[in-house]
């Protein structure tokens, strides 16, 4: 097995780390949308 699997995992984790704040913004936006339409 070459390093391709490790590279895929590393790049995925790296992208998740880079987009951490974007994911948090999306979660906050989703929570506001849910609260707006009263799905709580």
PDB file of N, CA, C, O and CB in Angstrom:
ATOM      1  N   UNK A   1       0.857  -1.204   0.000  1.00  0.00           N
ATOM      2  CA  UNK A   1       0.000   0.000   0.000  1.00  0.00           C
ATOM      3  C   UNK A   1       0.884   1.242   0.000  1.00  0.00           C
ATOM      4  O   UNK A   1       1.768   1.390   0.844  1.00  0.00           O
ATOM      5  CB  UNK A   1      -0.965   0.012   1.241  1.00  0.00           C
ATOM      6  N   UNK A   2       0.638   2.112  -0.939  1.00  0.00           N
ATOM      7  CA  UNK A   2       1.432   3.338  -1.004  1.00  0.00           C
ATOM      8  C   UNK A   2       0.905   4.357  -0.001  1.00  0.00           C
ATOM      9  O   UNK A   2       0.043   4.055   0.823  1.00  0.00           O
ATOM     10  CB  UNK A   2       1.413   3.928  -2.431  1.00  0.00           C
ATOM     11  N   UNK A   3       1.438   5.559  -0.090  1.00  0.00           N
ATOM     12  CA  UNK A   3       1.034   6.605   0.849  1.00  0.00           C
ATOM     13  C   UNK A   3      -0.239   7.318   0.405  1.00  0.00           C
ATOM     14  O   UNK A   3      -0.632   8.312   1.016  1.00  0.00           O
ATOM     15  CB  UNK A   3       2.153   7.614   1.015  1.00  0.00           C
ATOM     16  N   UNK A   4      -0.887   6.829  -0.643  1.00  0.00           N
ATOM     17  CA  UNK A   4      -2.054   7.536  -1.167  1.00  0.00           C
ATOM     18  C   UNK A   4      -3.168   7.604  -0.118  1.00  0.00           C
ATOM     19  O   UNK A   4      -3.832   8.631   0.022  1.00  0.00           O
ATOM     20  CB  UNK A   4      -2.567   6.847  -2.445  1.00  0.00           C
ATOM     21  N   UNK A   5      -3.370   6.497   0.621  1.00  0.00           N
ATOM     22  CA  UNK A   5      -4.426   6.499   1.631  1.00  0.00           C
ATOM     23  C   UNK A   5      -4.130   7.522   2.714  1.00  0.00           C
ATOM     24  O   UNK A   5      -5.014   8.275   3.123  1.00  0.00           O
ATOM     25  CB  UNK A   5      -4.586   5.106   2.249  1.00  0.00           C
ATOM     26  N   UNK A   6      -2.875   7.549   3.182  1.00  0.00           N
ATOM     27  CA  UNK A   6      -2.505   8.523   4.204  1.00  0.00           C
ATOM     28  C   UNK A   6      -2.663   9.946   3.688  1.00  0.00           C
ATOM     29  O   UNK A   6      -3.106  10.836   4.414  1.00  0.00           O
ATOM     30  CB  UNK A   6      -1.068   8.290   4.667  1.00  0.00           C
ATOM     31  N   UNK A   7      -2.299  10.151   2.430  1.00  0.00           N
ATOM     32  CA  UNK A   7      -2.426  11.491   1.861  1.00  0.00           C
ATOM     33  C   UNK A   7      -3.884  11.919   1.790  1.00  0.00           C
ATOM     34  O   UNK A   7      -4.204  13.082   2.035  1.00  0.00           O
ATOM     35  CB  UNK A   7      -1.796  11.543   0.469  1.00  0.00           C
ATOM     36  N   UNK A   8      -4.770  10.984   1.456  1.00  0.00           N
ATOM     37  CA  UNK A   8      -6.197  11.309   1.402  1.00  0.00           C
ATOM     38  C   UNK A   8      -6.711  11.665   2.794  1.00  0.00           C
ATOM     39  O   UNK A   8      -7.433  12.647   2.967  1.00  0.00           O
ATOM     40  CB  UNK A   8      -7.005  10.129   0.817  1.00  0.00           C
ATOM     41  N   UNK A   9      -6.332  10.853   3.788  1.00  0.00           N
ATOM     42  CA  UNK A   9      -6.781  11.122   5.156  1.00  0.00           C
ATOM     43  C   UNK A   9      -6.217  12.448   5.645  1.00  0.00           C
ATOM     44  O   UNK A   9      -6.929  13.252   6.247  1.00  0.00           O
ATOM     45  CB  UNK A   9      -6.361   9.979   6.105  1.00  0.00           C
ATOM     46  N   UNK A  10      -4.925  12.671   5.381  1.00  0.00           N
ATOM     47  CA  UNK A  10      -4.298  13.911   5.843  1.00  0.00           C
ATOM     48  C   UNK A  10      -4.941  15.126   5.190  1.00  0.00           C
ATOM     49  O   UNK A  10      -5.229  16.116   5.862  1.00  0.00           O
ATOM     50  CB  UNK A  10      -2.794  13.892   5.550  1.00  0.00           C
ATOM     51  N   UNK A  11      -5.166  15.054   3.886  1.00  0.00           N
ATOM     52  CA  UNK A  11      -5.758  16.191   3.188  1.00  0.00           C
ATOM     53  C   UNK A  11      -7.180  16.446   3.677  1.00  0.00           C
ATOM     54  O   UNK A  11      -7.614  17.594   3.778  1.00  0.00           O
ATOM     55  CB  UNK A  11      -5.752  15.953   1.673  1.00  0.00           C
ATOM     56  N   UNK A  12      -7.905  15.365   3.979  1.00  0.00           N
ATOM     57  CA  UNK A  12      -9.265  15.531   4.489  1.00  0.00           C
ATOM     58  C   UNK A  12      -9.254  16.218   5.843  1.00  0.00           C
ATOM     59  O   UNK A  12     -10.007  17.165   6.073  1.00  0.00           O
ATOM     60  CB  UNK A  12      -9.969  14.178   4.592  1.00  0.00           C
ATOM     61  N   UNK A  13      -8.396  15.738   6.741  1.00  0.00           N
ATOM     62  CA  UNK A  13      -8.306  16.359   8.060  1.00  0.00           C
ATOM     63  C   UNK A  13      -7.822  17.793   7.948  1.00  0.00           C
ATOM     64  O   UNK A  13      -8.293  18.669   8.673  1.00  0.00           O
ATOM     65  CB  UNK A  13      -7.373  15.559   8.970  1.00  0.00           C
ATOM     66  N   UNK A  14      -6.883  18.039   7.043  1.00  0.00           N
ATOM     67  CA  UNK A  14      -6.363  19.389   6.865  1.00  0.00           C
ATOM     68  C   UNK A  14      -7.467  20.315   6.371  1.00  0.00           C
ATOM     69  O   UNK A  14      -7.589  21.444   6.847  1.00  0.00           O
ATOM     70  CB  UNK A  14      -5.177  19.392   5.881  1.00  0.00           C
ATOM     71  N   UNK A  15      -8.269  19.848   5.420  1.00  0.00           N
ATOM     72  CA  UNK A  15      -9.363  20.673   4.911  1.00  0.00           C
ATOM     73  C   UNK A  15     -10.401  20.929   5.995  1.00  0.00           C
ATOM     74  O   UNK A  15     -10.947  22.028   6.087  1.00  0.00           O
ATOM     75  CB  UNK A  15     -10.019  20.005   3.701  1.00  0.00           C
ATOM     76  N   UNK A  16     -10.675  19.912   6.820  1.00  0.00           N
ATOM     77  CA  UNK A  16     -11.618  20.106   7.907  1.00  0.00           C
ATOM     78  C   UNK A  16     -11.097  21.134   8.897  1.00  0.00           C
ATOM     79  O   UNK A  16     -11.858  21.961   9.400  1.00  0.00           O
ATOM     80  CB  UNK A  16     -11.896  18.787   8.613  1.00  0.00           C
ATOM     81  N   UNK A  17      -9.785  21.081   9.180  1.00  0.00           N
ATOM     82  CA  UNK A  17      -9.206  22.053  10.104  1.00  0.00           C
ATOM     83  C   UNK A  17      -9.256  23.451   9.511  1.00  0.00           C
ATOM     84  O   UNK A  17      -9.561  24.417  10.211  1.00  0.00           O
ATOM     85  CB  UNK A  17      -7.763  21.676  10.450  1.00  0.00           C
ATOM     86  N   UNK A  18      -8.954  23.563   8.213  1.00  0.00           N
ATOM     87  CA  UNK A  18      -8.956  24.867   7.565  1.00  0.00           C
ATOM     88  C   UNK A  18     -10.363  25.462   7.541  1.00  0.00           C
ATOM     89  O   UNK A  18     -10.524  26.674   7.683  1.00  0.00           O
ATOM     90  CB  UNK A  18      -8.402  24.756   6.141  1.00  0.00           C
ATOM     91  N   UNK A  19     -11.382  24.620   7.362  1.00  0.00           N
ATOM     92  CA  UNK A  19     -12.755  25.118   7.232  1.00  0.00           C
ATOM     93  C   UNK A  19     -13.520  25.017   8.544  1.00  0.00           C
ATOM     94  O   UNK A  19     -14.751  25.007   8.547  1.00  0.00           O
ATOM     95  CB  UNK A  19     -13.494  24.347   6.145  1.00  0.00           C
ATOM     96  N   UNK A  20     -12.786  24.942   9.676  1.00  0.00           N
ATOM     97  CA  UNK A  20     -13.446  24.780  10.965  1.00  0.00           C
ATOM     98  C   UNK A  20     -14.392  25.952  11.237  1.00  0.00           C
ATOM     99  O   UNK A  20     -15.531  25.754  11.659  1.00  0.00           O
ATOM    100  CB  UNK A  20     -12.403  24.660  12.090  1.00  0.00           C
ATOM    101  N   UNK A  21     -13.912  27.163  10.993  1.00  0.00           N
ATOM    102  CA  UNK A  21     -14.746  28.321  11.279  1.00  0.00           C
ATOM    103  C   UNK A  21     -15.900  28.416  10.294  1.00  0.00           C
ATOM    104  O   UNK A  21     -16.987  28.875  10.645  1.00  0.00           O
ATOM    105  CB  UNK A  21     -13.914  29.599  11.241  1.00  0.00           C
ATOM    106  N   UNK A  22     -15.664  27.980   9.053  1.00  0.00           N
ATOM    107  CA  UNK A  22     -16.756  27.978   8.086  1.00  0.00           C
ATOM    108  C   UNK A  22     -17.831  26.995   8.514  1.00  0.00           C
ATOM    109  O   UNK A  22     -19.021  27.274   8.369  1.00  0.00           O
ATOM    110  CB  UNK A  22     -16.240  27.630   6.681  1.00  0.00           C
ATOM    111  N   UNK A  23     -17.421  25.839   9.042  1.00  0.00           N
ATOM    112  CA  UNK A  23     -18.384  24.850   9.516  1.00  0.00           C
ATOM    113  C   UNK A  23     -19.162  25.406  10.705  1.00  0.00           C
ATOM    114  O   UNK A  23     -20.371  25.197  10.811  1.00  0.00           O
ATOM    115  CB  UNK A  23     -17.672  23.534   9.904  1.00  0.00           C
ATOM    116  N   UNK A  24     -18.468  26.115  11.601  1.00  0.00           N
ATOM    117  CA  UNK A  24     -19.159  26.694  12.752  1.00  0.00           C
ATOM    118  C   UNK A  24     -20.146  27.759  12.301  1.00  0.00           C
ATOM    119  O   UNK A  24     -21.245  27.859  12.849  1.00  0.00           O
ATOM    120  CB  UNK A  24     -18.152  27.291  13.746  1.00  0.00           C
ATOM    121  N   UNK A  25     -19.762  28.564  11.299  1.00  0.00           N
ATOM    122  CA  UNK A  25     -20.682  29.569  10.771  1.00  0.00           C
ATOM    123  C   UNK A  25     -21.906  28.901  10.163  1.00  0.00           C
ATOM    124  O   UNK A  25     -23.028  29.373  10.341  1.00  0.00           O
ATOM    125  CB  UNK A  25     -19.982  30.450   9.725  1.00  0.00           C
ATOM    126  N   UNK A  26     -21.690  27.795   9.440  1.00  0.00           N
ATOM    127  CA  UNK A  26     -22.813  27.078   8.841  1.00  0.00           C
ATOM    128  C   UNK A  26     -23.725  26.516   9.921  1.00  0.00           C
ATOM    129  O   UNK A  26     -24.946  26.521   9.763  1.00  0.00           O
ATOM    130  CB  UNK A  26     -22.311  25.949   7.929  1.00  0.00           C
ATOM    131  N   UNK A  27     -23.146  26.028  11.020  1.00  0.00           N
ATOM    132  CA  UNK A  27     -23.960  25.492  12.109  1.00  0.00           C
ATOM    133  C   UNK A  27     -24.768  26.604  12.760  1.00  0.00           C
ATOM    134  O   UNK A  27     -25.951  26.427  13.053  1.00  0.00           O
ATOM    135  CB  UNK A  27     -23.077  24.789  13.156  1.00  0.00           C
ATOM    136  N   UNK A  28     -24.129  27.761  12.990  1.00  0.00           N
ATOM    137  CA  UNK A  28     -24.855  28.881  13.573  1.00  0.00           C
ATOM    138  C   UNK A  28     -25.973  29.342  12.647  1.00  0.00           C
ATOM    139  O   UNK A  28     -27.071  29.661  13.105  1.00  0.00           O
ATOM    140  CB  UNK A  28     -23.903  30.040  13.871  1.00  0.00           C
ATOM    141  N   UNK A  29     -25.696  29.378  11.331  1.00  0.00           N
ATOM    142  CA  UNK A  29     -26.713  29.774  10.371  1.00  0.00           C
ATOM    143  C   UNK A  29     -27.869  28.792  10.384  1.00  0.00           C
ATOM    144  O   UNK A  29     -29.030  29.193  10.307  1.00  0.00           O
ATOM    145  CB  UNK A  29     -26.118  29.876   8.969  1.00  0.00           C
ATOM    146  N   UNK A  30     -27.554  27.492  10.481  1.00  0.00           N
ATOM    147  CA  UNK A  30     -28.601  26.473  10.522  1.00  0.00           C
ATOM    148  C   UNK A  30     -29.439  26.616  11.782  1.00  0.00           C
ATOM    149  O   UNK A  30     -30.663  26.497  11.736  1.00  0.00           O
ATOM    150  CB  UNK A  30     -27.990  25.068  10.448  1.00  0.00           C
ATOM    151  N   UNK A  31     -28.776  26.872  12.914  1.00  0.00           N
ATOM    152  CA  UNK A  31     -29.523  27.030  14.158  1.00  0.00           C
ATOM    153  C   UNK A  31     -30.427  28.253  14.097  1.00  0.00           C
ATOM    154  O   UNK A  31     -31.552  28.213  14.595  1.00  0.00           O
ATOM    155  CB  UNK A  31     -28.566  27.140  15.347  1.00  0.00           C
ATOM    156  N   UNK A  32     -29.951  29.342  13.492  1.00  0.00           N
ATOM    157  CA  UNK A  32     -30.794  30.528  13.361  1.00  0.00           C
ATOM    158  C   UNK A  32     -31.981  30.252  12.451  1.00  0.00           C
ATOM    159  O   UNK A  32     -33.093  30.714  12.709  1.00  0.00           O
ATOM    160  CB  UNK A  32     -29.981  31.708  12.823  1.00  0.00           C
ATOM    161  N   UNK A  33     -31.737  29.487  11.374  1.00  0.00           N
ATOM    162  CA  UNK A  33     -32.817  29.166  10.450  1.00  0.00           C
ATOM    163  C   UNK A  33     -33.863  28.296  11.136  1.00  0.00           C
ATOM    164  O   UNK A  33     -35.064  28.510  10.971  1.00  0.00           O
ATOM    165  CB  UNK A  33     -32.269  28.458   9.203  1.00  0.00           C
ATOM    166  N   UNK A  34     -33.399  27.313  11.909  1.00  0.00           N
ATOM    167  CA  UNK A  34     -34.325  26.438  12.632  1.00  0.00           C
ATOM    168  C   UNK A  34     -35.113  27.247  13.655  1.00  0.00           C
ATOM    169  O   UNK A  34     -36.321  27.063  13.802  1.00  0.00           O
ATOM    170  CB  UNK A  34     -33.562  25.284  13.328  1.00  0.00           C
ATOM    171  N   UNK A  35     -34.426  28.142  14.362  1.00  0.00           N
ATOM    172  CA  UNK A  35     -35.107  28.953  15.368  1.00  0.00           C
ATOM    173  C   UNK A  35     -36.100  29.908  14.709  1.00  0.00           C
ATOM    174  O   UNK A  35     -37.152  30.204  15.277  1.00  0.00           O
ATOM    175  CB  UNK A  35     -34.086  29.740  16.205  1.00  0.00           C
ATOM    176  N   UNK A  36     -35.768  30.386  13.518  1.00  0.00           N
ATOM    177  CA  UNK A  36     -36.644  31.316  12.814  1.00  0.00           C
ATOM    178  C   UNK A  36     -37.957  30.645  12.436  1.00  0.00           C
ATOM    179  O   UNK A  36     -39.025  31.243  12.562  1.00  0.00           O
ATOM    180  CB  UNK A  36     -35.952  31.861  11.564  1.00  0.00           C
ATOM    181  N   UNK A  37     -37.874  29.391  11.969  1.00  0.00           N
ATOM    182  CA  UNK A  37     -39.076  28.689  11.535  1.00  0.00           C
ATOM    183  C   UNK A  37     -39.705  27.858  12.644  1.00  0.00           C
ATOM    184  O   UNK A  37     -40.696  27.163  12.420  1.00  0.00           O
ATOM    185  CB  UNK A  37     -38.756  27.805  10.363  1.00  0.00           C
ATOM    186  N   UNK A  38     -39.125  27.928  13.847  1.00  0.00           N
ATOM    187  CA  UNK A  38     -39.757  27.287  14.997  1.00  0.00           C
ATOM    188  C   UNK A  38     -39.724  25.776  14.977  1.00  0.00           C
ATOM    189  O   UNK A  38     -40.706  25.137  15.355  1.00  0.00           O
ATOM    190  CB  UNK A  38     -41.153  27.726  15.094  1.00  0.00           C
ATOM    191  N   UNK A  39     -38.609  25.179  14.541  1.00  0.00           N
ATOM    192  CA  UNK A  39     -38.492  23.726  14.549  1.00  0.00           C
ATOM    193  C   UNK A  39     -37.911  23.206  15.851  1.00  0.00           C
ATOM    194  O   UNK A  39     -37.620  22.014  15.959  1.00  0.00           O
ATOM    195  CB  UNK A  39     -37.640  23.267  13.393  1.00  0.00           C
ATOM    196  N   UNK A  40     -37.739  24.050  16.821  1.00  0.00           N
ATOM    197  CA  UNK A  40     -37.123  23.613  18.076  1.00  0.00           C
ATOM    198  C   UNK A  40     -38.073  22.717  18.844  1.00  0.00           C
ATOM    199  O   UNK A  40     -37.736  22.246  19.930  1.00  0.00           O
ATOM    200  CB  UNK A  40     -36.719  24.820  18.937  1.00  0.00           C
TER     201      UNK A  40
END
